[in-house]
Structure formats: C-alpha cells, structure tokens
Amino acid sequence: MTLNANWSFPTQIRFGTGRLKELPDACAEAGISRPLVVTDKVLRELPLFSEFLDILDRAGLGCSVFSNVDPNPTDRNLDDGLSVFKEGEFDGVVSIGGGSSLDLGKMIAFMSGQSRPVWDFEDVGENWKLANSSGISPSIAIPTTAGTGSEVGRASVITNTATTVKKIIFHPSVLPRIVIADPETTLGLPRSATAGTGMDAFAHCLEAYCAPGYHPMCQGIALEGLRLATENLAEAVENGSNVEARANMMCAASMGAVAFQKGLGAVHALSHPVGAMFNTHHGTTNAVVLLNVLKFNECAIREKLSSVAAYLNLGSGFEDFYKFVEGLLRDIGIPKNLQSLGADPDRIDQLAKMAIEDPTASSNPIPLTYDGAYQLYQKCFDSS
C-alpha cells in the first residue's frame, strides 16, 4: 500500500428541514441574481416546484426554467440548456431535482464559458486542466431525492448520444457553491423511486468502502453512510412520511458521493452501459447487479465485509452481509434481473466491452476483464 494520495472534500451544505426557504440568501452568497433553474419535467408539475418558484419570486429573483432533462442526461440536453443560458444572459444555475437534474445543471454552469467540446473534459488524466476556470458560472444544488449525491460531486455523468456511452466529466469547480439539503423536499418521492435512489446511495458507500485505494477519511465516511442507509432505507420506502428516515437517507447519499472519491467498481461499471443503452434508472440498475458483483468480488472483500457486518450488527461474516442485502432488495421491491428493466440480453457482448472501458471498472477490487463482465451480465440477466 502506498501512503500517498490527493484528497478533496465538499462544499457548504445547508442541511435540515425547512431550509429551502434560505434559497434567496444562498443565491446572494453565491453571487447569483438571475438564475437559470434546471429541473425535470415531472418535478416541474409538482406543488413542491411551485413553492420553490414562489420563494424565488418573493425575493425578486427573476428566473427561467429549463426542464428538458432526460433520466440519463445527454449531450443534446446539455446543448439545449446552454443555448437557453446564453440567450437569457443568466449569471448562475440553480438545480433542483434528482441526480439527472443536478448533473445537467452543473454541466450547464461549467460549460457556460468553455470553448472546447464537453468531451475534452472527460475524467481521464488531467483533462480538467484544459478548462477555462474563469468561465465557470456559479451553481446551487437542491436535491429532492436521496441517491446520487450529485450535489456534492465534482463531476457529472453525460451520455454521448452518438456512441450511447456514458462519460464522466470532471473539474473541481463543477462542485456547487452551496447545497440546500432539505429532507422535506423528498417526502413526495414514490416508493419505487425511494428504493432505487436509496440503493444508489447504498452502492456508492459500499463500493467506496471496498475499493482498494488509500483514503481513510472516505473509508470512514463510507462506513457511516452504510450504517445510515442500512438503518433507514427500508423505513423510508415503507413510510415515506418519516422525515427522520428521509433526512438520514439524504445524508447517506451525500456521504456516498464524497466517499466514492476513493473509487467505485463493477456495480457502476455494469450499470452505466445498461443505463446509456436502455435508459434504465441508474440506482435501480445498480441494485439489480449488486448481488452478483458481491459474489464476483467475494475473495477480495470477504474480510472487509465481515467487519462491516459486525459493525452494523448484521452478523459476523460475508454471508451475513450478503443475506442482509438480499433481504433488503426483496423487501423494498427491487426487480430480479436486467430484463425486467427493459434491457436486451442479446446485447451482452457490447455491454461487456463498454463495462471494462468504464472508468469505474479500474477501482474494482478484482480486475474486471471482458470475460468477467460478460459472465456477470449473463448472471444479471438470468437472475430469478
């Protein structure tokens, strides 16, 4: 093990119930007087969004709303959003919604002053240094789900529509200036969305904990995030009005996104191609492939997960942790296999090739080869 690493931690977070009303103050602090609001088509029609707009209106903050956000945001969404931002002469972005809205909003703010195409800033090597840092507009993120943790992320996942490949676009200043994490915004989230997004947070914490890199701070954050998700996800799914469970899951989501600076793994490497190709829900896809990935990695993570099982009072071994996850997935209604999400098993060859090229594959505890990815996909399609 090399005790040498680069560490970075997140931004200002205003966490707690009722804090959505602090949005005008947050805009002033971030230097935003004319925000472009980025959200999705579903949230735009909900009472929560009307309340959000009323808060901006009462503060005299003129805004325009961009809601052309796909569940897996694309370069076309980004181009459309950038056109609206530039034509409207906005000075910042306020993103409200799930990970898709937050990812796209961050990218609009990031790309607003760039002359290079977005793919030049893919999270490879030091590509981020190609960006014009002075051209990045400020952004504020308001999550309404407890899943991706995009609100504290320095990257966004954008699908290249020409290749149907998800790309991770990174720059330190993609990180929002301010986050408003108000668990009351998640109270209307449906059961299935609560389950899928919650499992995304769970997977982030789990994969970060198991990743082989050296990052003791992220290791601790991942473990505590796992505890919060383990103790609160089922309750949040079963009783969506439980604000305490919702708050703990919102915290776990942010912690997972901080923790995965340490790395992710095959769960995300398998999930990203499926989402890009078949437009499946990211967190739910993670959940569907999770058990098979745990078995695939067992020899490398057995000792780590035995310790986790003991810490979480689940038992004393890998099998106890595995059985807990198996029961959790069943109890919260996660589908059994990838076919039930609409994915096509005839595309396994293409999916496997994409999975091993996904940047998250590089930090899997066991090297992910084409044969390994192919066999994992077969199991994920055959699971019953």
Short mmCIF file of C-alpha atoms in Angstrom, two decimals, residues 143-345:
data_model
loop_
_atom_site.label_atom_id
_atom_site.label_comp_id
_atom_site.label_asym_id
_atom_site.label_seq_id
_atom_site.Cartn_x
_atom_site.Cartn_y
_atom_site.Cartn_z
CA PRO A 143 -31.54 17.52 -4.16
CA THR A 144 -35.08 16.15 -3.99
CA THR A 145 -34.01 12.50 -3.89
CA ALA A 146 -31.58 10.65 -1.63
CA GLY A 147 -29.45 8.78 -4.11
CA THR A 148 -26.71 10.05 -6.37
CA GLY A 149 -25.20 12.66 -4.06
CA SER A 150 -24.56 14.74 -7.16
CA GLU A 151 -25.00 17.84 -5.02
CA VAL A 152 -21.53 17.28 -3.52
CA GLY A 153 -19.89 15.91 -6.66
CA ARG A 154 -17.16 17.47 -8.78
CA ALA A 155 -18.31 15.60 -11.88
CA SER A 156 -21.39 14.87 -13.96
CA VAL A 157 -22.34 11.82 -15.99
CA ILE A 158 -23.44 12.72 -19.52
CA THR A 159 -24.47 10.26 -22.23
CA ASN A 160 -22.90 10.71 -25.64
CA THR A 161 -25.86 10.17 -27.97
CA ALA A 162 -23.61 9.36 -30.92
CA THR A 163 -21.97 6.41 -29.15
CA THR A 164 -24.55 5.64 -26.39
CA VAL A 165 -21.69 5.74 -23.88
CA LYS A 166 -21.86 7.49 -20.53
CA LYS A 167 -18.92 9.81 -19.89
CA ILE A 168 -17.82 11.28 -16.58
CA ILE A 169 -16.98 14.98 -16.95
CA PHE A 170 -14.79 16.33 -14.16
CA HIS A 171 -13.49 19.63 -12.87
CA PRO A 172 -13.02 20.69 -9.22
CA SER A 173 -15.20 23.76 -9.83
CA VAL A 174 -18.11 21.68 -11.10
CA LEU A 175 -18.86 21.38 -7.38
CA PRO A 176 -21.84 23.62 -6.49
CA ARG A 177 -21.02 26.68 -4.39
CA ILE A 178 -23.86 25.90 -1.96
CA VAL A 179 -26.10 22.88 -1.33
CA ILE A 180 -29.53 23.12 0.27
CA ALA A 181 -30.34 19.64 1.56
CA ASP A 182 -33.86 19.84 2.96
CA PRO A 183 -35.31 16.35 3.62
CA GLU A 184 -38.84 17.75 3.36
CA THR A 185 -38.28 18.00 -0.40
CA THR A 186 -38.13 14.19 -0.58
CA LEU A 187 -41.44 13.49 1.20
CA GLY A 188 -43.39 13.13 -2.03
CA LEU A 189 -40.97 10.70 -3.63
CA PRO A 190 -42.79 7.50 -4.70
CA ARG A 191 -41.91 4.14 -3.17
CA SER A 192 -40.07 2.79 -6.23
CA ALA A 193 -38.04 5.97 -6.66
CA THR A 194 -37.17 5.98 -2.96
CA ALA A 195 -35.96 2.39 -3.27
CA GLY A 196 -33.94 2.94 -6.45
CA THR A 197 -32.29 6.17 -5.38
CA GLY A 198 -31.66 4.80 -1.90
CA MET A 199 -29.87 1.79 -3.33
CA ASP A 200 -27.71 4.14 -5.38
CA ALA A 201 -26.56 5.77 -2.14
CA PHE A 202 -26.04 2.32 -0.60
CA ALA A 203 -23.99 1.17 -3.60
CA HIS A 204 -21.84 4.30 -3.53
CA CYS A 205 -20.96 3.75 0.12
CA LEU A 206 -20.40 0.01 -0.34
CA GLU A 207 -18.22 0.25 -3.43
CA ALA A 208 -16.20 3.11 -1.98
CA TYR A 209 -15.59 1.09 1.19
CA CYS A 210 -14.45 -1.93 -0.82
CA ALA A 211 -12.30 -0.01 -3.34
CA PRO A 212 -8.60 -0.76 -2.86
CA GLY A 213 -7.33 2.84 -2.79
CA TYR A 214 -5.88 4.52 0.32
CA HIS A 215 -8.25 7.13 1.72
CA PRO A 216 -9.01 6.66 5.44
CA MET A 217 -11.35 9.67 5.55
CA CYS A 218 -13.51 8.34 2.73
CA GLN A 219 -13.33 4.87 4.28
CA GLY A 220 -14.87 6.21 7.48
CA ILE A 221 -17.49 8.25 5.64
CA ALA A 222 -18.44 5.22 3.53
CA LEU A 223 -18.90 3.06 6.63
CA GLU A 224 -21.09 5.62 8.39
CA GLY A 225 -23.07 6.14 5.18
CA LEU A 226 -23.64 2.38 5.03
CA ARG A 227 -24.91 2.45 8.61
CA LEU A 228 -27.37 5.25 7.85
CA ALA A 229 -28.63 3.52 4.71
CA THR A 230 -28.85 0.12 6.39
CA GLU A 231 -30.90 1.50 9.27
CA ASN A 232 -33.15 3.89 7.31
CA LEU A 233 -33.72 2.81 3.70
CA ALA A 234 -36.43 0.23 4.31
CA GLU A 235 -38.25 2.62 6.65
CA ALA A 236 -38.06 5.45 4.10
CA VAL A 237 -39.54 3.13 1.46
CA GLU A 238 -42.30 1.78 3.70
CA ASN A 239 -43.14 5.05 5.45
CA GLY A 240 -42.31 7.91 3.13
CA SER A 241 -43.59 10.49 5.61
CA ASN A 242 -40.91 9.62 8.17
CA VAL A 243 -38.81 12.79 8.00
CA GLU A 244 -36.05 11.36 10.18
CA ALA A 245 -35.56 8.38 7.86
CA ARG A 246 -35.67 10.71 4.86
CA ALA A 247 -33.08 13.00 6.45
CA ASN A 248 -30.75 10.13 7.25
CA MET A 249 -31.01 8.83 3.69
CA MET A 250 -30.32 12.29 2.28
CA CYS A 251 -27.21 12.43 4.45
CA ALA A 252 -26.16 8.93 3.36
CA ALA A 253 -26.49 9.98 -0.29
CA SER A 254 -24.19 12.96 0.16
CA MET A 255 -21.75 10.85 2.15
CA GLY A 256 -21.68 8.21 -0.58
CA ALA A 257 -20.77 10.78 -3.21
CA VAL A 258 -17.98 12.15 -1.02
CA ALA A 259 -16.74 8.64 -0.25
CA PHE A 260 -16.51 7.49 -3.85
CA GLN A 261 -13.58 9.81 -4.40
CA LYS A 262 -11.83 6.65 -3.15
CA GLY A 263 -13.26 4.67 -6.06
CA LEU A 264 -16.29 2.69 -7.20
CA GLY A 265 -16.30 -0.65 -9.01
CA ALA A 266 -18.08 -3.24 -11.11
CA VAL A 267 -21.58 -2.30 -9.89
CA HIS A 268 -21.27 1.04 -11.63
CA ALA A 269 -19.17 -0.31 -14.49
CA LEU A 270 -22.02 -2.71 -15.36
CA SER A 271 -24.78 -0.20 -14.65
CA HIS A 272 -23.51 2.70 -16.75
CA PRO A 273 -23.66 0.88 -20.12
CA VAL A 274 -27.13 -0.50 -19.37
CA GLY A 275 -28.39 2.94 -18.48
CA ALA A 276 -26.82 4.54 -21.53
CA MET A 277 -28.12 1.90 -23.92
CA PHE A 278 -31.59 1.21 -22.47
CA ASN A 279 -32.26 4.38 -20.43
CA THR A 280 -32.83 2.44 -17.21
CA HIS A 281 -32.98 4.06 -13.78
CA HIS A 282 -29.40 4.25 -12.55
CA GLY A 283 -29.91 3.40 -8.88
CA THR A 284 -32.29 0.55 -9.64
CA THR A 285 -29.83 -0.86 -12.18
CA ASN A 286 -27.09 -0.72 -9.54
CA ALA A 287 -29.34 -2.64 -7.19
CA VAL A 288 -30.14 -5.34 -9.76
CA VAL A 289 -26.46 -6.13 -10.42
CA LEU A 290 -25.27 -5.73 -6.81
CA LEU A 291 -25.56 -9.29 -5.51
CA ASN A 292 -23.75 -10.81 -8.47
CA VAL A 293 -20.95 -8.28 -8.13
CA LEU A 294 -20.61 -9.07 -4.42
CA LYS A 295 -20.13 -12.75 -5.28
CA PHE A 296 -17.68 -11.86 -8.05
CA ASN A 297 -15.57 -9.80 -5.63
CA GLU A 298 -16.00 -12.07 -2.61
CA CYS A 299 -12.43 -13.33 -2.31
CA ALA A 300 -11.09 -9.76 -2.27
CA ILE A 301 -13.70 -8.16 0.01
CA ARG A 302 -14.66 -11.01 2.33
CA GLU A 303 -12.65 -9.73 5.29
CA LYS A 304 -13.79 -6.13 4.82
CA LEU A 305 -17.47 -7.04 4.67
CA SER A 306 -17.15 -9.37 7.65
CA SER A 307 -16.04 -6.32 9.63
CA VAL A 308 -18.91 -4.27 8.20
CA ALA A 309 -21.42 -6.96 9.13
CA ALA A 310 -20.16 -6.95 12.71
CA TYR A 311 -20.20 -3.15 12.92
CA LEU A 312 -23.76 -3.00 11.61
CA ASN A 313 -24.93 -5.82 13.92
CA LEU A 314 -25.83 -7.98 10.94
CA GLY A 315 -23.70 -10.95 11.98
CA SER A 316 -20.03 -11.75 11.76
CA GLY A 317 -19.25 -12.77 8.19
CA PHE A 318 -19.53 -12.02 4.48
CA GLU A 319 -22.52 -14.36 4.24
CA ASP A 320 -24.40 -12.37 6.87
CA PHE A 321 -23.87 -9.12 4.95
CA TYR A 322 -24.85 -10.80 1.68
CA LYS A 323 -28.06 -12.18 3.20
CA PHE A 324 -28.94 -8.77 4.59
CA VAL A 325 -28.57 -7.13 1.17
CA GLU A 326 -30.54 -9.95 -0.44
CA GLY A 327 -33.39 -9.41 2.02
CA LEU A 328 -33.27 -5.63 1.68
CA LEU A 329 -33.58 -5.81 -2.10
CA ARG A 330 -36.52 -8.17 -1.78
CA ASP A 331 -38.27 -6.09 0.88
CA ILE A 332 -38.05 -2.79 -1.00
CA GLY A 333 -39.18 -4.30 -4.29
CA ILE A 334 -36.07 -4.23 -6.48
CA PRO A 335 -36.61 -6.19 -9.74
CA LYS A 336 -34.87 -9.54 -10.06
CA ASN A 337 -32.93 -9.10 -13.30
CA LEU A 338 -31.93 -6.70 -16.05
CA GLN A 339 -34.56 -7.97 -18.46
CA SER A 340 -37.25 -6.71 -16.09
CA LEU A 341 -35.77 -3.22 -16.58
CA GLY A 342 -36.13 -3.49 -20.35
CA ALA A 343 -32.53 -4.40 -21.17
CA ASP A 344 -31.84 -6.81 -24.04
CA PRO A 345 -29.69 -9.90 -23.30
#
